[in-house]
Amino acid sequence: MRRKLLVILLFLLLLLPIGQSIASSQSTATILYERYSSIYIAQNETIIPLHGESVIYQVRSTTLNTTANIGGVVEANSNITTYTLIFSSILSNVSGYVNLQVSNDMVLILHTNLPNLIRVIVNTSNTSVLVWAGINATNVKTYAYLNGSGYVILQFANASNIAEIKIPVKIGENITIKTTLQVYEIKEIEISSTFETHLVIQTNLPRRYEPINFSGNYTGMKFMFSSEGITATTAYFNGSFVPALVWKGEGLQLMTGIRGGHVKSEFKTIEFYGVNGTTLGYVHLVTVKGSGIRSVIMPSLGISNILFSEVKIVLLHGYVSGLRFIGLTYINGHPVVIIVNDKDHVESTAYVLLSHKVSHGFLAFLSLNNSIRVILLTPSNVTFNVSLVKPINVIMTNVSINGSIYKAEKVIVNSTNNSYIVFNVSIVINVTIKVYKVVNGELVSLNNSDYFIVNKSIVVFDDPSITYYIVYMKPQSTPNTTIQTSTSTTLTSYTTTTQISSTLTATQITSNKFPITLIAIIIIILLIIILAVTLTIRRK
């Protein structure tokens, strides 16, 4: 019977991390997805088109806006249309306008009266992505990620060539330009074929500070992608710059139905983090470019210009605040970005277990891969490491302050070679608390922002000293001996044998932030298991 009870207890303990995993896997997100492929095949390789010269142009498009569980899949249909474009032999000067805007919610809207538009490309932070492909559109609305600013590149069918214009753009700005374009007029557009295919899209989140590897089949070519390092930085998300991790790399071409020319494939994934290191969402961008390419199966088709892109935007939390100051630290060799926003909340690429505004800036307890780093981030964007120390000794005593006697805990810490320290002791009396330190034999009061209460413990930040007094501000009896200080505050010490243990652990720090929903789930699971075990034992 005892063995059975032991097994049950072990099983219940194992349920705790499982319950947490279940709760996180049920998170839902908004999925914005688009996938465009644009293949432009010039049958005649001369620049000036002959009478009735034609170009084969194929467009594949997939767009999706849905809500889905993280870690699952969503499905979408992909439309494939092949056009034959017949050009005039006369080169024309065409004047017109382009109006465009990219909003905070990653939507690009474009209006133009210029003819022959076939592609809209967004370039931001040295990454180019095809965000729309078609023929002769005058109004385009599509998804696009812009890291604050960048360029929108419009490409136009121009017989054997492709013409383009490049427009600088910033998030939220409405831009209109007037321009003149030299293009060959499209006399006729024929739809050669059209059909539909099915697509399955994964909704997994990147794993923080771990490499990304995946494969994909794009425009008849198969690629294997691997990230080449991870960069901790800031990136634009929903109106502000937030901490972000960036993965990027090139694809290795595994299988092809082409010959000649040049093909380049690359990807970039950006994950955004908010208050306490919460994942806000991510953007996944894949681009394949090819030029001077001939088909192995049908080489007579001519030279192809290929452009493919996949844009996947996953949004979990939309609200962010403005950036006030920023810092950088390292945890186990990993660079970690820390931001204090205009709401005095701490954001980071690591998990933030605890944060507090202190006299010198913001104190933050960061966690990554089971390691904890405590830092101080100042308003001048300087980051200091803070040593998390355990008191050597904690003794109950009495102190005299301004003629009154108070209970206190005398705390001795080892602060050698530390610029800043943080420690904690358990609270023994539920009254107002003040913290003092001894400097050159004098009692000095700490700034009240440099100590705070977490889970029945008082956490103290300082620059530092050796001896501290945690004073419970409820007057006691008259003192026997006193030590005079420069601030007319006296210190009376009655040493007792009562010692108080003091530890600051990740569990203590985070327990007051444990999600209520997760606790409810765990309790329900435990009750079900206990009921099942009870019924089993009764039957036996």
Coordinates of C-alpha atoms in Angstrom, one line a residue:
M1 CA 0.0 0.0 0.0
R2 CA 2.9 2.4 0.9
R3 CA 4.5 1.7 -2.5
K4 CA 1.2 2.5 -4.2
L5 CA 1.0 5.8 -2.4
L6 CA 4.6 6.6 -3.2
V7 CA 4.0 6.0 -6.9
I8 CA 0.9 8.2 -6.8
L9 CA 2.8 11.0 -5.1
L10 CA 5.5 10.8 -7.7
F11 CA 3.0 10.8 -10.5
L12 CA 1.3 13.9 -9.1
L13 CA 4.6 15.7 -8.9
L14 CA 5.3 14.9 -12.5
L15 CA 2.0 16.4 -13.5
L16 CA 3.1 19.9 -12.6
P17 CA 5.5 20.5 -15.6
I18 CA 3.1 18.5 -17.8
G19 CA 0.2 20.9 -16.8
Q20 CA 2.4 23.9 -17.6
S21 CA 3.2 22.4 -21.0
I22 CA -0.5 21.8 -21.8
A23 CA -1.4 25.3 -20.8
S24 CA 1.2 26.8 -23.1
S25 CA 0.4 24.5 -26.0
Q26 CA -3.3 25.7 -25.9
S27 CA -2.3 29.4 -26.6
T28 CA -4.0 30.8 -29.6
A29 CA -2.7 33.3 -32.1
T30 CA -3.6 35.3 -35.1
I31 CA -2.0 33.9 -38.2
L32 CA -1.4 36.3 -41.2
Y33 CA 0.1 34.3 -44.1
E34 CA 1.0 34.9 -47.7
R35 CA 3.0 33.1 -50.3
Y36 CA 3.7 34.5 -53.7
S37 CA 5.6 33.1 -56.6
S38 CA 6.3 35.1 -59.8
I39 CA 7.9 33.5 -62.8
Y40 CA 8.6 35.7 -65.8
I41 CA 9.8 33.8 -68.9
A42 CA 11.0 35.8 -71.9
Q43 CA 10.6 33.7 -75.0
N44 CA 12.6 36.1 -77.1
E45 CA 15.9 37.1 -75.6
T46 CA 16.2 40.4 -77.5
I47 CA 15.5 43.6 -75.6
I48 CA 13.3 45.2 -78.3
P49 CA 10.2 43.1 -78.9
L50 CA 9.3 42.0 -82.3
H51 CA 5.7 42.3 -83.5
G52 CA 3.5 40.1 -81.5
E53 CA 6.3 39.0 -79.1
S54 CA 5.0 37.2 -76.0
V55 CA 6.1 36.5 -72.5
I56 CA 4.9 33.7 -70.3
Y57 CA 4.1 34.8 -66.8
Q58 CA 3.1 32.5 -64.0
V59 CA 1.7 33.7 -60.6
R60 CA 1.1 31.5 -57.5
S61 CA -0.7 33.2 -54.6
T62 CA -1.8 32.1 -51.2
T63 CA -3.2 34.4 -48.5
L64 CA -4.7 33.6 -45.1
N65 CA -5.9 35.5 -42.0
T66 CA -7.1 33.1 -39.3
T67 CA -6.8 32.2 -35.6
A68 CA -5.1 28.9 -34.6
N69 CA -3.5 27.1 -31.7
I70 CA 0.3 27.5 -31.4
G71 CA 2.1 24.3 -32.3
G72 CA -0.6 23.2 -34.7
V73 CA -1.2 23.6 -38.4
V74 CA -3.6 25.6 -40.6
E75 CA -4.6 24.9 -44.2
A76 CA -5.0 27.2 -47.2
N77 CA -5.6 27.0 -50.9
S78 CA -3.0 28.2 -53.4
N79 CA -4.1 29.6 -56.8
I80 CA -1.8 29.2 -59.8
T81 CA -2.4 31.2 -63.0
T82 CA -0.3 31.3 -66.2
Y83 CA -0.6 34.3 -68.5
T84 CA 0.7 35.0 -72.0
L85 CA 1.5 38.7 -72.3
I86 CA 1.7 40.1 -75.9
F87 CA 3.6 43.4 -76.2
S88 CA 3.6 46.3 -78.6
S89 CA 6.9 47.0 -80.3
I90 CA 6.7 50.7 -79.4
L91 CA 8.4 52.0 -76.2
S92 CA 6.1 54.5 -74.5
N93 CA 6.7 57.1 -71.8
V94 CA 3.9 56.8 -69.2
S95 CA 3.3 59.3 -66.5
G96 CA 1.4 58.4 -63.4
Y97 CA 1.4 58.3 -59.5
V98 CA 1.9 55.8 -56.7
N99 CA 0.2 56.2 -53.3
L100 CA 1.2 53.8 -50.6
Q101 CA 1.1 53.3 -46.8
V102 CA 2.3 50.6 -44.4
S103 CA 0.4 50.5 -41.1
N104 CA 1.4 49.3 -37.6
D105 CA -0.7 46.1 -38.1
M106 CA 1.6 45.1 -41.0
V107 CA -0.8 45.9 -43.8
L108 CA 0.4 47.6 -47.0
I109 CA -2.0 49.5 -49.2
L110 CA -1.1 50.7 -52.7
H111 CA -2.9 52.7 -55.4
T112 CA -1.4 53.5 -58.8
N113 CA -2.4 54.3 -62.4
L114 CA 0.9 53.0 -63.9
P115 CA 0.4 50.1 -66.3
N116 CA 2.1 46.6 -66.4
L117 CA 2.5 46.2 -62.6
I118 CA 3.5 42.6 -61.8
R119 CA 5.3 42.7 -58.4
V120 CA 5.4 44.6 -55.1
I121 CA 8.6 44.0 -53.1
V122 CA 9.4 45.3 -49.6
N123 CA 13.0 45.8 -48.5
T124 CA 13.7 46.4 -44.8
S125 CA 16.8 45.8 -42.8
N126 CA 18.6 44.4 -45.9
T127 CA 15.9 41.8 -46.5
S128 CA 13.7 41.8 -49.6
V129 CA 10.4 40.1 -49.7
L130 CA 7.8 39.7 -52.5
V131 CA 4.5 40.7 -50.9
W132 CA 2.3 40.7 -53.9
A133 CA 2.3 39.3 -57.5
G134 CA -0.2 39.6 -60.3
I135 CA -0.8 41.6 -63.5
N136 CA -1.9 45.2 -64.1
A137 CA -3.3 45.9 -60.6
T138 CA -4.2 49.4 -59.7
N139 CA -5.1 48.6 -56.0
V140 CA -3.2 46.3 -53.8
K141 CA -3.8 45.4 -50.2
T142 CA -1.4 42.8 -48.7
Y143 CA 0.6 41.9 -45.6
A144 CA 4.1 43.3 -45.1
Y145 CA 6.6 43.6 -42.3
L146 CA 8.5 46.9 -42.1
N147 CA 11.2 47.4 -39.4
G148 CA 10.2 51.0 -38.9
S149 CA 11.3 52.1 -42.4
G150 CA 12.6 50.7 -45.7
Y151 CA 11.7 50.7 -49.4
V152 CA 8.8 49.5 -51.5
I153 CA 10.0 48.3 -55.0
L154 CA 7.4 48.1 -57.8
Q155 CA 8.3 46.0 -60.8
F156 CA 6.6 46.3 -64.2
A157 CA 6.5 43.9 -67.2
N158 CA 8.6 45.4 -70.0
A159 CA 8.8 42.8 -72.8
S160 CA 12.1 40.8 -72.3
N161 CA 13.0 43.0 -69.3
I162 CA 11.5 44.1 -66.0
A163 CA 11.3 47.8 -65.1
E164 CA 11.2 49.0 -61.5
I165 CA 10.9 52.0 -59.3
K166 CA 12.0 52.3 -55.6
I167 CA 10.1 54.3 -53.0
P168 CA 11.3 55.0 -49.5
V169 CA 8.7 54.4 -46.8
K170 CA 8.1 54.7 -43.1
I171 CA 5.5 53.0 -40.9
G172 CA 2.3 55.1 -40.7
E173 CA 3.3 57.6 -43.4
N174 CA 1.0 58.1 -46.4
I175 CA 3.3 58.6 -49.4
T176 CA 2.3 59.8 -52.9
I177 CA 4.8 60.2 -55.7
K178 CA 4.5 61.2 -59.4
T179 CA 6.8 59.5 -61.9
T180 CA 7.4 58.7 -65.5
L181 CA 7.9 55.1 -66.7
Q182 CA 9.3 53.8 -70.0
V183 CA 7.6 50.5 -70.9
Y184 CA 6.3 48.6 -73.8
E185 CA 2.6 48.5 -73.8
I186 CA 0.9 45.2 -73.2
K187 CA -1.5 44.7 -76.1
E188 CA -3.1 41.5 -75.0
I189 CA -3.3 39.3 -71.8
E190 CA -4.3 35.7 -72.3
I191 CA -4.9 33.2 -69.4
S192 CA -3.2 30.0 -70.5
S193 CA -4.2 28.0 -67.5
T194 CA -5.4 28.2 -63.9
F195 CA -5.7 25.7 -61.1
E196 CA -5.6 25.3 -57.3
T197 CA -3.4 23.4 -54.9
H198 CA -3.6 22.7 -51.2
L199 CA -1.1 24.0 -48.6
V200 CA -0.4 23.1 -44.9
I201 CA 1.1 25.8 -42.7
Q202 CA 2.8 25.1 -39.3
T203 CA 2.3 27.5 -36.4
N204 CA 5.2 26.5 -34.2
L205 CA 7.0 29.3 -32.2
P206 CA 10.8 29.5 -32.5
R207 CA 12.6 28.2 -29.5
R208 CA 14.3 31.1 -27.7
Y209 CA 18.1 31.1 -28.4
E210 CA 18.0 27.8 -30.3
P211 CA 18.9 27.3 -34.0
I212 CA 16.2 27.1 -36.6
N213 CA 16.3 24.4 -39.3
F214 CA 13.6 23.6 -41.9
S215 CA 13.2 22.5 -45.5
G216 CA 10.8 23.8 -48.2
N217 CA 9.8 23.2 -51.8
Y218 CA 9.5 26.5 -53.6
T219 CA 8.9 27.0 -57.4
G220 CA 9.8 23.4 -58.1
M221 CA 13.0 23.6 -56.1
K222 CA 13.7 22.0 -52.8
F223 CA 15.9 23.8 -50.2
M224 CA 17.3 23.0 -46.7
F225 CA 17.6 26.1 -44.5
S226 CA 19.8 26.4 -41.3
S227 CA 20.2 29.6 -39.2
E228 CA 23.7 31.1 -39.0
G229 CA 23.8 32.4 -35.5
I230 CA 21.2 34.4 -33.5
T231 CA 21.2 38.1 -33.0
A232 CA 19.7 39.9 -29.9
T233 CA 18.5 43.3 -31.0
T234 CA 15.4 45.5 -31.1
A235 CA 12.8 45.4 -33.8
Y236 CA 9.6 47.2 -34.7
F237 CA 6.4 45.7 -33.5
N238 CA 2.9 47.3 -33.3
G239 CA 4.0 50.9 -32.9
S240 CA 7.3 50.5 -30.9
F241 CA 10.7 49.0 -30.9
V242 CA 10.8 45.9 -28.6
P243 CA 13.5 43.3 -27.7
A244 CA 13.8 40.8 -30.5
L245 CA 15.8 37.7 -31.6
V246 CA 16.7 37.4 -35.2
W247 CA 17.6 34.2 -37.0
K248 CA 18.8 34.3 -40.6
G249 CA 20.5 32.0 -43.0
E250 CA 20.8 30.8 -46.6
G251 CA 19.2 27.7 -48.1
L252 CA 21.0 24.8 -49.7
Q253 CA 19.4 23.7 -52.9
L254 CA 18.7 20.0 -52.9
M255 CA 16.6 19.3 -56.0
T256 CA 16.0 21.3 -59.1
G257 CA 14.3 21.2 -62.5
I258 CA 16.4 24.0 -63.9
R259 CA 19.8 24.6 -65.5
G260 CA 22.1 27.6 -65.8
G261 CA 21.6 31.0 -64.2
H262 CA 21.8 31.8 -60.6
V263 CA 19.5 30.9 -57.7
K264 CA 19.7 32.3 -54.2
S265 CA 17.5 31.4 -51.2
E266 CA 17.5 33.0 -47.8
F267 CA 15.3 33.3 -44.7
K268 CA 14.9 35.6 -41.7
T269 CA 12.8 35.0 -38.6
I270 CA 12.2 37.7 -36.0
E271 CA 10.6 37.0 -32.7
F272 CA 9.4 39.9 -30.6
Y273 CA 9.3 40.0 -26.7
G274 CA 7.3 42.3 -24.4
V275 CA 6.8 42.8 -20.6
N276 CA 8.6 40.1 -18.5
G277 CA 9.9 38.5 -21.7
T278 CA 6.5 37.5 -22.9
T279 CA 6.4 36.4 -26.6
L280 CA 4.4 39.0 -28.6
G281 CA 4.7 37.2 -31.9
Y282 CA 7.1 36.5 -34.7
V283 CA 7.6 37.1 -38.4
H284 CA 9.0 34.4 -40.7
L285 CA 10.3 35.5 -44.2
V286 CA 11.6 33.2 -46.9
T287 CA 12.8 34.5 -50.3
V288 CA 14.1 32.6 -53.4
K289 CA 15.5 34.6 -56.3
G290 CA 16.5 33.2 -59.7
S291 CA 17.7 34.8 -62.9
G292 CA 19.1 33.6 -66.3
I293 CA 17.4 30.2 -65.7
R294 CA 16.2 27.7 -68.3
S295 CA 13.8 24.8 -67.6
V296 CA 15.4 21.3 -68.0
I297 CA 12.1 19.8 -69.2
M298 CA 11.2 22.7 -71.6
P299 CA 14.4 24.7 -72.5
S300 CA 12.7 26.3 -75.5
L301 CA 10.5 28.3 -73.1
G302 CA 13.4 30.8 -72.8
I303 CA 15.1 32.6 -69.9
S304 CA 13.2 32.8 -66.6
N305 CA 13.3 35.4 -63.9
I306 CA 12.0 33.9 -60.7
L307 CA 11.0 35.5 -57.4
F308 CA 9.3 33.7 -54.6
S309 CA 8.5 34.7 -51.0
E310 CA 6.7 33.4 -48.0
V311 CA 5.5 35.7 -45.2
K312 CA 4.2 34.2 -42.0
I313 CA 3.2 36.6 -39.2
V314 CA 2.1 35.1 -35.9
L315 CA 0.6 37.6 -33.4
L316 CA 0.0 36.5 -29.7
H317 CA -0.1 39.8 -27.9
G318 CA -0.7 43.2 -29.6
Y319 CA -0.1 45.8 -26.9
V320 CA 3.3 47.4 -26.5
S321 CA 4.6 50.6 -25.0
G322 CA 7.3 53.1 -26.1
L323 CA 11.0 52.6 -25.3
R324 CA 12.6 54.7 -22.6
F325 CA 16.0 53.1 -22.2
I326 CA 17.8 50.0 -23.3
G327 CA 20.7 47.8 -22.1
L328 CA 22.6 44.6 -23.0
T329 CA 23.9 41.8 -20.8
Y330 CA 25.0 38.2 -21.3
I331 CA 23.7 35.0 -19.7
N332 CA 25.8 31.9 -20.4
G333 CA 27.4 33.6 -23.4
H334 CA 24.0 34.6 -24.9
P335 CA 23.5 38.3 -25.5
V336 CA 20.3 39.5 -23.8
V337 CA 18.5 42.8 -24.6
I338 CA 16.7 44.6 -21.8
I339 CA 14.3 47.5 -22.3
V340 CA 12.4 49.7 -19.8
N341 CA 9.3 51.1 -21.5
D342 CA 7.3 54.2 -20.9
K343 CA 5.0 52.4 -18.5
D344 CA 8.1 51.5 -16.3
H345 CA 7.8 47.8 -17.3
V346 CA 10.8 45.7 -18.2
E347 CA 10.9 43.9 -21.5
S348 CA 13.7 41.4 -22.5
T349 CA 14.7 38.6 -24.8
A350 CA 15.2 36.6 -21.6
Y351 CA 12.5 35.8 -19.1
V352 CA 12.0 38.5 -16.5
L353 CA 11.2 36.9 -13.1
L354 CA 11.1 40.1 -11.2
S355 CA 11.7 43.8 -11.8
H356 CA 11.6 46.9 -9.5
K357 CA 12.3 50.6 -9.9
V358 CA 15.2 51.5 -7.6
S359 CA 17.0 54.8 -7.0
H360 CA 19.7 54.2 -9.7
G361 CA 17.3 52.8 -12.4
F362 CA 15.6 49.4 -12.7
L363 CA 16.5 46.2 -11.1
A364 CA 15.7 43.1 -13.1
F365 CA 16.0 39.4 -12.3
L366 CA 16.5 37.6 -15.7
S367 CA 16.3 33.9 -16.4
L368 CA 17.5 31.9 -19.4
N369 CA 18.1 28.1 -19.6
N370 CA 17.9 27.7 -15.8
S371 CA 20.4 30.5 -15.1
I372 CA 19.6 33.7 -13.3
R373 CA 21.3 37.0 -13.9
V374 CA 20.4 40.1 -11.8
I375 CA 21.1 43.5 -13.5
L376 CA 20.7 47.2 -13.0
L377 CA 19.7 49.2 -16.0
T378 CA 20.2 52.9 -15.7
P379 CA 18.4 55.8 -17.5
S380 CA 21.8 56.5 -19.3
N381 CA 21.5 53.1 -21.0
V382 CA 24.2 51.5 -18.9
T383 CA 23.8 47.9 -17.6
F384 CA 25.5 46.7 -14.4
N385 CA 25.7 43.2 -13.1
V386 CA 24.2 42.8 -9.6
S387 CA 25.5 40.1 -7.3
L388 CA 22.8 37.9 -5.7
V389 CA 24.2 37.2 -2.2
K390 CA 23.1 35.1 0.7
P391 CA 23.5 36.7 4.1
I392 CA 26.2 35.2 6.3
N393 CA 24.3 35.7 9.4
V394 CA 20.8 37.1 10.4
I395 CA 20.2 37.8 14.1
M396 CA 17.2 39.3 15.9
T397 CA 18.1 42.4 17.9
N398 CA 16.7 45.8 19.2
V399 CA 17.6 49.2 17.9
S400 CA 17.0 52.7 19.2
I401 CA 15.9 55.3 16.6
N402 CA 15.1 58.8 17.7
G403 CA 14.6 57.6 21.3
S404 CA 12.3 54.7 20.5
I405 CA 13.2 51.0 20.6
Y406 CA 12.4 48.8 17.6
K407 CA 12.8 45.1 16.8
A408 CA 15.3 44.5 14.0
E409 CA 17.1 41.9 12.1
K410 CA 20.8 42.4 11.9
V411 CA 22.1 41.1 8.6
I412 CA 25.7 40.4 7.8
V413 CA 26.6 40.0 4.1
N414 CA 29.7 39.3 2.1
S415 CA 29.9 42.2 -0.3
T416 CA 33.6 41.9 -1.3
N417 CA 34.5 43.2 -4.8
N418 CA 30.8 43.8 -5.7
S419 CA 29.6 47.1 -7.2
Y420 CA 25.9 46.3 -6.4
I421 CA 24.3 43.5 -4.4
V422 CA 20.8 42.2 -3.7
F423 CA 19.8 39.9 -0.9
N424 CA 16.6 39.0 1.0
V425 CA 15.5 38.0 4.5
S426 CA 12.2 36.6 5.8
I427 CA 9.8 39.1 7.4
V428 CA 9.0 38.1 11.0
I429 CA 6.6 41.0 12.0
N430 CA 3.8 42.3 9.9
V431 CA 4.4 46.0 10.3
T432 CA 6.0 48.9 8.4
I433 CA 9.7 48.2 7.6
K434 CA 12.7 50.4 7.1
V435 CA 16.2 49.4 6.1
Y436 CA 19.4 50.9 7.4
K437 CA 23.1 50.1 6.8
V438 CA 26.2 50.8 8.8
V439 CA 28.8 53.0 7.0
N440 CA 31.9 54.0 8.9
G441 CA 30.2 53.2 12.2
E442 CA 27.2 55.3 11.3
L443 CA 23.6 54.2 10.7
V444 CA 22.4 55.3 7.2
S445 CA 18.9 54.9 5.9
L446 CA 18.4 53.3 2.5
N447 CA 16.3 54.9 -0.1
N448 CA 12.8 53.4 0.3
S449 CA 12.8 52.4 -3.4
D450 CA 15.8 50.2 -2.8
Y451 CA 13.9 47.6 -0.8
F452 CA 10.6 45.9 -1.4
I453 CA 8.5 42.9 -0.3
V454 CA 8.1 39.7 -2.3
N455 CA 6.4 36.7 -0.9
K456 CA 6.8 37.5 2.8
S457 CA 10.5 38.4 2.3
I458 CA 12.1 41.8 2.0
V459 CA 14.5 42.2 -0.9
V460 CA 17.3 44.7 -0.5
F461 CA 19.3 46.4 -3.2
D462 CA 22.5 48.4 -2.4
D463 CA 25.9 49.5 -3.6
P464 CA 26.9 47.8 -1.0
S465 CA 27.8 47.6 2.8
I466 CA 28.5 44.7 5.2
T467 CA 26.0 45.2 8.0
Y468 CA 22.3 46.0 7.5
Y469 CA 19.4 46.4 9.9
I470 CA 15.8 45.4 8.9
V471 CA 13.9 47.5 11.3
Y472 CA 10.2 46.8 12.2
M473 CA 8.7 50.2 13.0
K474 CA 6.7 49.2 16.1
P475 CA 8.2 50.8 19.3
Q476 CA 9.4 48.4 22.0
S477 CA 10.9 49.0 25.5
T478 CA 13.8 51.3 26.6
P479 CA 17.3 50.4 25.5
N480 CA 20.3 49.6 27.8
T481 CA 23.2 50.7 25.6
T482 CA 23.4 53.0 22.6
I483 CA 25.7 53.9 19.7
Q484 CA 25.5 57.5 18.5
T485 CA 25.3 58.1 14.7
S486 CA 26.0 61.3 12.7
T487 CA 22.2 61.6 11.9
S488 CA 21.3 61.6 15.6
T489 CA 19.9 58.1 15.2
T490 CA 21.0 55.7 17.9
L491 CA 21.6 52.0 17.6
T492 CA 21.0 49.7 20.6
S493 CA 21.8 46.0 20.2
Y494 CA 20.5 43.1 22.3
T495 CA 21.9 40.0 20.6
T496 CA 19.8 36.9 20.8
T497 CA 20.4 33.3 19.7
T498 CA 17.6 33.4 17.2
Q499 CA 18.9 33.1 13.7
I500 CA 16.8 33.4 10.5
S501 CA 17.5 31.6 7.3
S502 CA 17.6 33.8 4.1
T503 CA 17.4 32.5 0.5
L504 CA 16.3 34.2 -2.6
T505 CA 15.1 31.5 -5.1
A506 CA 13.5 31.6 -8.5
T507 CA 10.5 29.9 -7.0
Q508 CA 10.0 32.7 -4.4
I509 CA 10.3 35.3 -7.1
T510 CA 7.9 33.9 -9.5
S511 CA 5.2 32.3 -7.3
N512 CA 3.2 35.5 -7.1
K513 CA 3.0 35.6 -10.9
F514 CA 2.0 32.0 -11.4
P515 CA -1.0 32.1 -13.8
I516 CA -4.4 31.6 -12.0
T517 CA -5.7 29.6 -15.1
L518 CA -2.7 27.2 -14.8
I519 CA -3.3 26.6 -11.1
A520 CA -6.9 25.8 -11.8
I521 CA -6.0 23.3 -14.5
I522 CA -3.5 21.6 -12.2
I523 CA -6.0 21.4 -9.3
I524 CA -8.7 19.9 -11.6
I525 CA -6.2 17.3 -12.9
L526 CA -5.1 16.4 -9.3
L527 CA -8.7 16.0 -8.2
I528 CA -9.5 13.7 -11.1
I529 CA -6.4 11.5 -10.4
I530 CA -7.1 11.3 -6.6
L531 CA -10.7 10.3 -7.4
A532 CA -9.6 7.6 -9.8
V533 CA -7.1 6.2 -7.4
T534 CA -9.6 6.2 -4.5
L535 CA -12.2 4.3 -6.7
T536 CA -9.5 1.8 -7.7
I537 CA -8.4 1.1 -4.1
R538 CA -12.1 0.7 -3.0
R539 CA -12.7 -1.9 -5.7
K540 CA -9.7 -3.9 -4.5

